[in-house]
Structure formats: C-alpha cells, structure tokens
Amino acid sequence: MNLMKAKAICFGAGYGGKQLYEAISEKYEVIAFVDNDINKQGKNLSGIPIYSPDRLRDMEYDYLIITAASGLESVKKQCEGLGVSYARIITSYVESPIESRRVFLQSLACMPEVQALSGACAEAGVFEGGFAKYINEYFPNRSLHLFDTFEGFDERDIVKEKGFSNAMVGEYGNTSIQMVMDKMSYPN
C-alpha cells in the first residue's frame, strides 16, 4: 500500500537541517528547505532546493519543520509573520534537546555545591542569546561574559573546522549585541 506522505518544508539548511532531513524523510516528503542565509539560497541540500523564507507565502505544503535550534523563537516569529499558521509549524525535533539543556542548567544552578562557588559565568558562541538568557536567569547574581563575533563564521574558522563541521562563511551572522541583550532578565 502506497500512502501519501505529508509535504514538508524544513526551515534551516545547516548541519542540523541535513541531519534532521535524514531522520524525517521516511515520514515526510521534504519539498524544500528555507534559510535566512542568502549564501545558502539557490543551492541544494541533499538534492532539495534551498529558498528564502519569503517563498513560504507561495508554496503548497502541509507542515513547516523548524530544524534550527539556534534562534528558534525568532524563527517561529518570522514564520508567523509570513502567514504560516502555528498549527502547521513543527518544533518538537529541536525543542526537546533545548529543553534538556535548560533543565540541566537549572538543576546545576540549584546545587548547593555550585551556589557555594564564587566567580562569573561565560558562554562562547552566543548567536541570538537563546541559551545565554537561561544562564542569566539562573545565575542572576553572577557576572555573565558572552563571547561572539556577532558577524558569523570567518573564512579562518572554516579552514580550522574542515572535516569537523559543515559551517559556511557568515553562518550565524544574523544577530546583534542588542538582540542578545534584549533577552537578558538581568542586563547589568
């Protein structure tokens, strides 16, 4: 019996998108990827075309599967702004790992041994601040140092990552210090 698969578009054409595509291709007919990175648009990932998210308005599909854990909240807002019904957006593939990290951090912050330590907290590779906001929230009395270029990957990063990552020049550049600071409960 040949059942029709639901047509899906994956939002996020990076390494996570490729991995998730391989995991969901048995369940969904992935007809396209969309990505905010203009360097990816017009190319293919696993033989599937990559478009600008603006194309979501013109395409026929059943579900939009968000594959990018980084910037999840801003991607959801962007999709809703493009007229994608929330009922058609699937985030569960990336929300579970994010929630696991958040719960781990919250548990760590509550441990008496950790509370007894002095010092600051830091995060390297902040992107849009999605996880930094939890560090800030769970360690409100500590200085938080956030390290990022806020320009995305540089060519030198790509050379060093060769064989370890599929990162591209400029990837993770859709961010700003202000975007991150707006997520901090304790900005000082």
JSON list of C-alpha atoms in Angstrom, two decimals:
[
{"chain": "A", "resi": 1, "resn": "MET", "atom": "CA", "xyz": [0.00, 0.00, 0.00]},
{"chain": "A", "resi": 2, "resn": "ASN", "atom": "CA", "xyz": [1.43, 3.38, -1.02]},
{"chain": "A", "resi": 3, "resn": "LEU", "atom": "CA", "xyz": [0.41, 6.07, 1.46]},
{"chain": "A", "resi": 4, "resn": "MET", "atom": "CA", "xyz": [0.92, 9.71, 0.57]},
{"chain": "A", "resi": 5, "resn": "LYS", "atom": "CA", "xyz": [3.45, 11.41, 2.78]},
{"chain": "A", "resi": 6, "resn": "ALA", "atom": "CA", "xyz": [2.68, 14.88, 4.14]},
{"chain": "A", "resi": 7, "resn": "LYS", "atom": "CA", "xyz": [4.58, 17.58, 2.25]},
{"chain": "A", "resi": 8, "resn": "ALA", "atom": "CA", "xyz": [7.00, 19.46, 4.45]},
{"chain": "A", "resi": 9, "resn": "ILE", "atom": "CA", "xyz": [9.43, 22.34, 4.22]},
{"chain": "A", "resi": 10, "resn": "CYS", "atom": "CA", "xyz": [12.40, 22.43, 6.58]},
{"chain": "A", "resi": 11, "resn": "PHE", "atom": "CA", "xyz": [13.41, 25.82, 7.99]},
{"chain": "A", "resi": 12, "resn": "GLY", "atom": "CA", "xyz": [17.17, 25.68, 8.45]},
{"chain": "A", "resi": 13, "resn": "ALA", "atom": "CA", "xyz": [19.58, 24.33, 5.84]},
{"chain": "A", "resi": 14, "resn": "GLY", "atom": "CA", "xyz": [22.63, 23.92, 8.05]},
{"chain": "A", "resi": 15, "resn": "TYR", "atom": "CA", "xyz": [24.16, 20.80, 9.52]},
{"chain": "A", "resi": 16, "resn": "GLY", "atom": "CA", "xyz": [21.15, 20.24, 11.82]},
{"chain": "A", "resi": 17, "resn": "GLY", "atom": "CA", "xyz": [18.81, 20.55, 8.86]},
{"chain": "A", "resi": 18, "resn": "LYS", "atom": "CA", "xyz": [20.75, 17.90, 6.97]},
{"chain": "A", "resi": 19, "resn": "GLN", "atom": "CA", "xyz": [20.71, 15.53, 9.94]},
{"chain": "A", "resi": 20, "resn": "LEU", "atom": "CA", "xyz": [17.03, 16.08, 10.61]},
{"chain": "A", "resi": 21, "resn": "TYR", "atom": "CA", "xyz": [16.16, 15.62, 6.93]},
{"chain": "A", "resi": 22, "resn": "GLU", "atom": "CA", "xyz": [17.74, 12.19, 7.03]},
{"chain": "A", "resi": 23, "resn": "ALA", "atom": "CA", "xyz": [15.72, 11.33, 10.15]},
{"chain": "A", "resi": 24, "resn": "ILE", "atom": "CA", "xyz": [12.33, 12.55, 8.88]},
{"chain": "A", "resi": 25, "resn": "SER", "atom": "CA", "xyz": [12.46, 11.68, 5.17]},
{"chain": "A", "resi": 26, "resn": "GLU", "atom": "CA", "xyz": [10.67, 8.39, 5.77]},
{"chain": "A", "resi": 27, "resn": "LYS", "atom": "CA", "xyz": [7.72, 10.23, 7.33]},
{"chain": "A", "resi": 28, "resn": "TYR", "atom": "CA", "xyz": [7.57, 13.43, 5.26]},
{"chain": "A", "resi": 29, "resn": "GLU", "atom": "CA", "xyz": [8.11, 14.37, 1.66]},
{"chain": "A", "resi": 30, "resn": "VAL", "atom": "CA", "xyz": [10.51, 17.27, 2.11]},
{"chain": "A", "resi": 31, "resn": "ILE", "atom": "CA", "xyz": [9.92, 19.53, -0.89]},
{"chain": "A", "resi": 32, "resn": "ALA", "atom": "CA", "xyz": [12.22, 22.40, 0.09]},
{"chain": "A", "resi": 33, "resn": "PHE", "atom": "CA", "xyz": [14.45, 23.98, 2.66]},
{"chain": "A", "resi": 34, "resn": "VAL", "atom": "CA", "xyz": [14.24, 27.66, 3.56]},
{"chain": "A", "resi": 35, "resn": "ASP", "atom": "CA", "xyz": [17.03, 29.56, 5.26]},
{"chain": "A", "resi": 36, "resn": "ASN", "atom": "CA", "xyz": [17.76, 33.20, 6.12]},
{"chain": "A", "resi": 37, "resn": "ASP", "atom": "CA", "xyz": [21.37, 32.81, 4.97]},
{"chain": "A", "resi": 38, "resn": "ILE", "atom": "CA", "xyz": [21.49, 34.28, 1.46]},
{"chain": "A", "resi": 39, "resn": "ASN", "atom": "CA", "xyz": [24.65, 32.25, 0.80]},
{"chain": "A", "resi": 40, "resn": "LYS", "atom": "CA", "xyz": [22.59, 29.04, 1.01]},
{"chain": "A", "resi": 41, "resn": "GLN", "atom": "CA", "xyz": [19.62, 30.24, -1.01]},
{"chain": "A", "resi": 42, "resn": "GLY", "atom": "CA", "xyz": [19.59, 28.96, -4.59]},
{"chain": "A", "resi": 43, "resn": "LYS", "atom": "CA", "xyz": [21.67, 25.93, -3.64]},
{"chain": "A", "resi": 44, "resn": "ASN", "atom": "CA", "xyz": [20.61, 22.39, -2.69]},
{"chain": "A", "resi": 45, "resn": "LEU", "atom": "CA", "xyz": [20.86, 20.28, 0.43]},
{"chain": "A", "resi": 46, "resn": "SER", "atom": "CA", "xyz": [20.56, 16.53, -0.11]},
{"chain": "A", "resi": 47, "resn": "GLY", "atom": "CA", "xyz": [19.21, 17.32, -3.58]},
{"chain": "A", "resi": 48, "resn": "ILE", "atom": "CA", "xyz": [16.44, 19.53, -2.17]},
{"chain": "A", "resi": 49, "resn": "PRO", "atom": "CA", "xyz": [16.33, 23.24, -3.18]},
{"chain": "A", "resi": 50, "resn": "ILE", "atom": "CA", "xyz": [17.00, 25.98, -0.61]},
{"chain": "A", "resi": 51, "resn": "TYR", "atom": "CA", "xyz": [14.90, 29.14, -0.82]},
{"chain": "A", "resi": 52, "resn": "SER", "atom": "CA", "xyz": [14.42, 32.40, 1.04]},
{"chain": "A", "resi": 53, "resn": "PRO", "atom": "CA", "xyz": [11.77, 32.15, 3.78]},
{"chain": "A", "resi": 54, "resn": "ASP", "atom": "CA", "xyz": [9.70, 34.70, 1.84]},
{"chain": "A", "resi": 55, "resn": "ARG", "atom": "CA", "xyz": [8.85, 31.88, -0.59]},
{"chain": "A", "resi": 56, "resn": "LEU", "atom": "CA", "xyz": [6.75, 30.23, 2.14]},
{"chain": "A", "resi": 57, "resn": "ARG", "atom": "CA", "xyz": [3.88, 32.50, 1.08]},
{"chain": "A", "resi": 58, "resn": "ASP", "atom": "CA", "xyz": [3.82, 30.98, -2.43]},
{"chain": "A", "resi": 59, "resn": "MET", "atom": "CA", "xyz": [4.45, 27.29, -1.73]},
{"chain": "A", "resi": 60, "resn": "GLU", "atom": "CA", "xyz": [1.98, 24.50, -1.05]},
{"chain": "A", "resi": 61, "resn": "TYR", "atom": "CA", "xyz": [2.91, 22.27, 1.87]},
{"chain": "A", "resi": 62, "resn": "ASP", "atom": "CA", "xyz": [1.36, 20.60, 4.90]},
{"chain": "A", "resi": 63, "resn": "TYR", "atom": "CA", "xyz": [3.99, 21.33, 7.56]},
{"chain": "A", "resi": 64, "resn": "LEU", "atom": "CA", "xyz": [6.93, 23.59, 8.23]},
{"chain": "A", "resi": 65, "resn": "ILE", "atom": "CA", "xyz": [9.53, 21.76, 10.30]},
{"chain": "A", "resi": 66, "resn": "ILE", "atom": "CA", "xyz": [11.97, 24.00, 12.12]},
{"chain": "A", "resi": 67, "resn": "THR", "atom": "CA", "xyz": [15.36, 22.30, 12.07]},
{"chain": "A", "resi": 68, "resn": "ALA", "atom": "CA", "xyz": [17.46, 25.13, 13.50]},
{"chain": "A", "resi": 69, "resn": "ALA", "atom": "CA", "xyz": [17.73, 25.07, 17.28]},
{"chain": "A", "resi": 70, "resn": "SER", "atom": "CA", "xyz": [19.68, 28.32, 17.29]},
{"chain": "A", "resi": 71, "resn": "GLY", "atom": "CA", "xyz": [17.30, 31.23, 17.11]},
{"chain": "A", "resi": 72, "resn": "LEU", "atom": "CA", "xyz": [14.21, 29.03, 17.46]},
{"chain": "A", "resi": 73, "resn": "GLU", "atom": "CA", "xyz": [11.99, 31.76, 18.93]},
{"chain": "A", "resi": 74, "resn": "SER", "atom": "CA", "xyz": [12.90, 34.33, 16.28]},
{"chain": "A", "resi": 75, "resn": "VAL", "atom": "CA", "xyz": [12.34, 31.75, 13.51]},
{"chain": "A", "resi": 76, "resn": "LYS", "atom": "CA", "xyz": [8.87, 30.94, 14.90]},
{"chain": "A", "resi": 77, "resn": "LYS", "atom": "CA", "xyz": [8.00, 34.65, 14.98]},
{"chain": "A", "resi": 78, "resn": "GLN", "atom": "CA", "xyz": [9.35, 35.11, 11.46]},
{"chain": "A", "resi": 79, "resn": "CYS", "atom": "CA", "xyz": [7.20, 32.22, 10.19]},
{"chain": "A", "resi": 80, "resn": "GLU", "atom": "CA", "xyz": [4.09, 33.58, 11.85]},
{"chain": "A", "resi": 81, "resn": "GLY", "atom": "CA", "xyz": [4.88, 36.98, 10.32]},
{"chain": "A", "resi": 82, "resn": "LEU", "atom": "CA", "xyz": [4.99, 35.27, 6.93]},
{"chain": "A", "resi": 83, "resn": "GLY", "atom": "CA", "xyz": [1.49, 33.94, 7.49]},
{"chain": "A", "resi": 84, "resn": "VAL", "atom": "CA", "xyz": [2.39, 30.38, 8.45]},
{"chain": "A", "resi": 85, "resn": "SER", "atom": "CA", "xyz": [-0.30, 29.03, 10.79]},
{"chain": "A", "resi": 86, "resn": "TYR", "atom": "CA", "xyz": [1.13, 27.94, 14.15]},
{"chain": "A", "resi": 87, "resn": "ALA", "atom": "CA", "xyz": [-0.75, 24.64, 13.71]},
{"chain": "A", "resi": 88, "resn": "ARG", "atom": "CA", "xyz": [1.46, 23.86, 10.69]},
{"chain": "A", "resi": 89, "resn": "ILE", "atom": "CA", "xyz": [4.77, 24.59, 12.46]},
{"chain": "A", "resi": 90, "resn": "ILE", "atom": "CA", "xyz": [6.59, 21.59, 13.95]},
{"chain": "A", "resi": 91, "resn": "THR", "atom": "CA", "xyz": [9.26, 22.46, 16.50]},
{"chain": "A", "resi": 92, "resn": "SER", "atom": "CA", "xyz": [9.40, 19.26, 18.57]},
{"chain": "A", "resi": 93, "resn": "TYR", "atom": "CA", "xyz": [12.53, 17.94, 16.85]},
{"chain": "A", "resi": 94, "resn": "VAL", "atom": "CA", "xyz": [14.61, 20.84, 18.17]},
{"chain": "A", "resi": 95, "resn": "GLU", "atom": "CA", "xyz": [12.68, 21.81, 21.31]},
{"chain": "A", "resi": 96, "resn": "SER", "atom": "CA", "xyz": [13.41, 18.59, 23.20]},
{"chain": "A", "resi": 97, "resn": "PRO", "atom": "CA", "xyz": [17.22, 18.97, 23.14]},
{"chain": "A", "resi": 98, "resn": "ILE", "atom": "CA", "xyz": [16.93, 22.67, 24.03]},
{"chain": "A", "resi": 99, "resn": "GLU", "atom": "CA", "xyz": [14.65, 21.87, 26.96]},
{"chain": "A", "resi": 100, "resn": "SER", "atom": "CA", "xyz": [17.05, 19.17, 28.18]},
{"chain": "A", "resi": 101, "resn": "ARG", "atom": "CA", "xyz": [19.92, 21.69, 28.24]},
{"chain": "A", "resi": 102, "resn": "ARG", "atom": "CA", "xyz": [17.73, 24.25, 30.05]},
{"chain": "A", "resi": 103, "resn": "VAL", "atom": "CA", "xyz": [16.65, 21.75, 32.73]},
{"chain": "A", "resi": 104, "resn": "PHE", "atom": "CA", "xyz": [20.25, 20.64, 33.23]},
{"chain": "A", "resi": 105, "resn": "LEU", "atom": "CA", "xyz": [21.37, 24.25, 33.69]},
{"chain": "A", "resi": 106, "resn": "GLN", "atom": "CA", "xyz": [18.52, 24.98, 36.10]},
{"chain": "A", "resi": 107, "resn": "SER", "atom": "CA", "xyz": [19.39, 21.87, 38.16]},
{"chain": "A", "resi": 108, "resn": "LEU", "atom": "CA", "xyz": [23.06, 22.82, 38.16]},
{"chain": "A", "resi": 109, "resn": "ALA", "atom": "CA", "xyz": [22.25, 26.32, 39.40]},
{"chain": "A", "resi": 110, "resn": "CYS", "atom": "CA", "xyz": [20.28, 24.88, 42.34]},
{"chain": "A", "resi": 111, "resn": "MET", "atom": "CA", "xyz": [23.05, 22.60, 43.57]},
{"chain": "A", "resi": 112, "resn": "PRO", "atom": "CA", "xyz": [24.46, 23.79, 46.91]},
{"chain": "A", "resi": 113, "resn": "GLU", "atom": "CA", "xyz": [28.00, 22.99, 45.73]},
{"chain": "A", "resi": 114, "resn": "VAL", "atom": "CA", "xyz": [27.55, 25.29, 42.74]},
{"chain": "A", "resi": 115, "resn": "GLN", "atom": "CA", "xyz": [25.85, 28.02, 44.78]},
{"chain": "A", "resi": 116, "resn": "ALA", "atom": "CA", "xyz": [28.81, 27.99, 47.17]},
{"chain": "A", "resi": 117, "resn": "LEU", "atom": "CA", "xyz": [31.26, 28.71, 44.34]},
{"chain": "A", "resi": 118, "resn": "SER", "atom": "CA", "xyz": [32.26, 32.25, 43.56]},
{"chain": "A", "resi": 119, "resn": "GLY", "atom": "CA", "xyz": [33.02, 33.57, 40.12]},
{"chain": "A", "resi": 120, "resn": "ALA", "atom": "CA", "xyz": [31.40, 34.52, 36.88]},
{"chain": "A", "resi": 121, "resn": "CYS", "atom": "CA", "xyz": [29.63, 32.60, 34.13]},
{"chain": "A", "resi": 122, "resn": "ALA", "atom": "CA", "xyz": [30.52, 32.65, 30.45]},
{"chain": "A", "resi": 123, "resn": "GLU", "atom": "CA", "xyz": [29.27, 31.40, 27.13]},
{"chain": "A", "resi": 124, "resn": "ALA", "atom": "CA", "xyz": [31.30, 31.23, 23.93]},
{"chain": "A", "resi": 125, "resn": "GLY", "atom": "CA", "xyz": [29.26, 31.24, 20.75]},
{"chain": "A", "resi": 126, "resn": "VAL", "atom": "CA", "xyz": [26.15, 33.20, 21.73]},
{"chain": "A", "resi": 127, "resn": "PHE", "atom": "CA", "xyz": [24.38, 33.68, 18.37]},
{"chain": "A", "resi": 128, "resn": "GLU", "atom": "CA", "xyz": [21.00, 35.25, 19.28]},
{"chain": "A", "resi": 129, "resn": "GLY", "atom": "CA", "xyz": [21.30, 34.62, 23.03]},
{"chain": "A", "resi": 130, "resn": "GLY", "atom": "CA", "xyz": [18.72, 31.84, 23.27]},
{"chain": "A", "resi": 131, "resn": "PHE", "atom": "CA", "xyz": [20.71, 29.91, 25.87]},
{"chain": "A", "resi": 132, "resn": "ALA", "atom": "CA", "xyz": [22.50, 32.91, 27.38]},
{"chain": "A", "resi": 133, "resn": "LYS", "atom": "CA", "xyz": [19.11, 34.13, 28.64]},
{"chain": "A", "resi": 134, "resn": "TYR", "atom": "CA", "xyz": [18.84, 30.99, 30.79]},
{"chain": "A", "resi": 135, "resn": "ILE", "atom": "CA", "xyz": [22.36, 31.38, 32.18]},
{"chain": "A", "resi": 136, "resn": "ASN", "atom": "CA", "xyz": [21.45, 34.98, 33.04]},
{"chain": "A", "resi": 137, "resn": "GLU", "atom": "CA", "xyz": [18.17, 33.90, 34.65]},
{"chain": "A", "resi": 138, "resn": "TYR", "atom": "CA", "xyz": [19.55, 31.00, 36.71]},
{"chain": "A", "resi": 139, "resn": "PHE", "atom": "CA", "xyz": [22.70, 32.82, 37.85]},
{"chain": "A", "resi": 140, "resn": "PRO", "atom": "CA", "xyz": [21.31, 36.33, 38.47]},
{"chain": "A", "resi": 141, "resn": "ASN", "atom": "CA", "xyz": [23.97, 37.34, 40.99]},
{"chain": "A", "resi": 142, "resn": "ARG", "atom": "CA", "xyz": [26.94, 36.48, 38.81]},
{"chain": "A", "resi": 143, "resn": "SER", "atom": "CA", "xyz": [28.60, 38.39, 36.03]},
{"chain": "A", "resi": 144, "resn": "LEU", "atom": "CA", "xyz": [27.89, 36.84, 32.66]},
{"chain": "A", "resi": 145, "resn": "HIS", "atom": "CA", "xyz": [30.50, 37.16, 29.93]},
{"chain": "A", "resi": 146, "resn": "LEU", "atom": "CA", "xyz": [29.27, 36.45, 26.41]},
{"chain": "A", "resi": 147, "resn": "PHE", "atom": "CA", "xyz": [31.81, 35.86, 23.65]},
{"chain": "A", "resi": 148, "resn": "ASP", "atom": "CA", "xyz": [30.85, 36.08, 19.99]},
{"chain": "A", "resi": 149, "resn": "THR", "atom": "CA", "xyz": [31.96, 37.96, 16.90]},
{"chain": "A", "resi": 150, "resn": "PHE", "atom": "CA", "xyz": [28.31, 38.79, 16.07]},
{"chain": "A", "resi": 151, "resn": "GLU", "atom": "CA", "xyz": [29.46, 38.53, 12.45]},
{"chain": "A", "resi": 152, "resn": "GLY", "atom": "CA", "xyz": [29.16, 34.79, 11.85]},
{"chain": "A", "resi": 153, "resn": "PHE", "atom": "CA", "xyz": [31.91, 32.41, 10.85]},
{"chain": "A", "resi": 154, "resn": "ASP", "atom": "CA", "xyz": [35.01, 33.88, 9.26]},
{"chain": "A", "resi": 155, "resn": "GLU", "atom": "CA", "xyz": [36.96, 32.16, 6.48]},
{"chain": "A", "resi": 156, "resn": "ARG", "atom": "CA", "xyz": [39.66, 31.28, 9.05]},
{"chain": "A", "resi": 157, "resn": "ASP", "atom": "CA", "xyz": [37.05, 29.45, 11.15]},
{"chain": "A", "resi": 158, "resn": "ILE", "atom": "CA", "xyz": [36.00, 27.39, 8.15]},
{"chain": "A", "resi": 159, "resn": "VAL", "atom": "CA", "xyz": [39.61, 26.38, 7.43]},
{"chain": "A", "resi": 160, "resn": "LYS", "atom": "CA", "xyz": [40.09, 25.23, 11.04]},
{"chain": "A", "resi": 161, "resn": "GLU", "atom": "CA", "xyz": [36.74, 23.39, 11.11]},
{"chain": "A", "resi": 162, "resn": "LYS", "atom": "CA", "xyz": [37.41, 21.50, 7.85]},
{"chain": "A", "resi": 163, "resn": "GLY", "atom": "CA", "xyz": [36.38, 17.89, 8.39]},
{"chain": "A", "resi": 164, "resn": "PHE", "atom": "CA", "xyz": [34.69, 18.66, 11.73]},
{"chain": "A", "resi": 165, "resn": "SER", "atom": "CA", "xyz": [31.85, 20.91, 10.61]},
{"chain": "A", "resi": 166, "resn": "ASN", "atom": "CA", "xyz": [29.88, 21.94, 7.54]},
{"chain": "A", "resi": 167, "resn": "ALA", "atom": "CA", "xyz": [29.89, 25.59, 8.61]},
{"chain": "A", "resi": 168, "resn": "MET", "atom": "CA", "xyz": [29.93, 28.27, 5.93]},
{"chain": "A", "resi": 169, "resn": "VAL", "atom": "CA", "xyz": [31.39, 31.77, 5.93]},
{"chain": "A", "resi": 170, "resn": "GLY", "atom": "CA", "xyz": [28.89, 34.17, 7.52]},
{"chain": "A", "resi": 171, "resn": "GLU", "atom": "CA", "xyz": [26.79, 31.43, 9.12]},
{"chain": "A", "resi": 172, "resn": "TYR", "atom": "CA", "xyz": [25.34, 32.59, 12.47]},
{"chain": "A", "resi": 173, "resn": "GLY", "atom": "CA", "xyz": [25.76, 36.20, 11.41]},
{"chain": "A", "resi": 174, "resn": "ASN", "atom": "CA", "xyz": [22.05, 37.09, 11.72]},
{"chain": "A", "resi": 175, "resn": "THR", "atom": "CA", "xyz": [22.46, 38.52, 15.21]},
{"chain": "A", "resi": 176, "resn": "SER", "atom": "CA", "xyz": [23.46, 41.58, 17.17]},
{"chain": "A", "resi": 177, "resn": "ILE", "atom": "CA", "xyz": [24.53, 42.53, 20.65]},
{"chain": "A", "resi": 178, "resn": "GLN", "atom": "CA", "xyz": [21.21, 44.35, 21.11]},
{"chain": "A", "resi": 179, "resn": "MET", "atom": "CA", "xyz": [19.24, 41.26, 20.11]},
{"chain": "A", "resi": 180, "resn": "VAL", "atom": "CA", "xyz": [21.05, 39.28, 22.80]},
{"chain": "A", "resi": 181, "resn": "MET", "atom": "CA", "xyz": [20.77, 41.99, 25.45]},
{"chain": "A", "resi": 182, "resn": "ASP", "atom": "CA", "xyz": [17.01, 42.26, 24.88]},
{"chain": "A", "resi": 183, "resn": "LYS", "atom": "CA", "xyz": [16.70, 38.67, 26.12]},
{"chain": "A", "resi": 184, "resn": "MET", "atom": "CA", "xyz": [18.51, 39.23, 29.41]},
{"chain": "A", "resi": 185, "resn": "SER", "atom": "CA", "xyz": [16.37, 39.38, 32.56]},
{"chain": "A", "resi": 186, "resn": "TYR", "atom": "CA", "xyz": [19.33, 40.94, 34.38]},
{"chain": "A", "resi": 187, "resn": "PRO", "atom": "CA", "xyz": [21.12, 43.02, 31.72]},
{"chain": "A", "resi": 188, "resn": "ASN", "atom": "CA", "xyz": [23.56, 44.61, 34.14]}
]
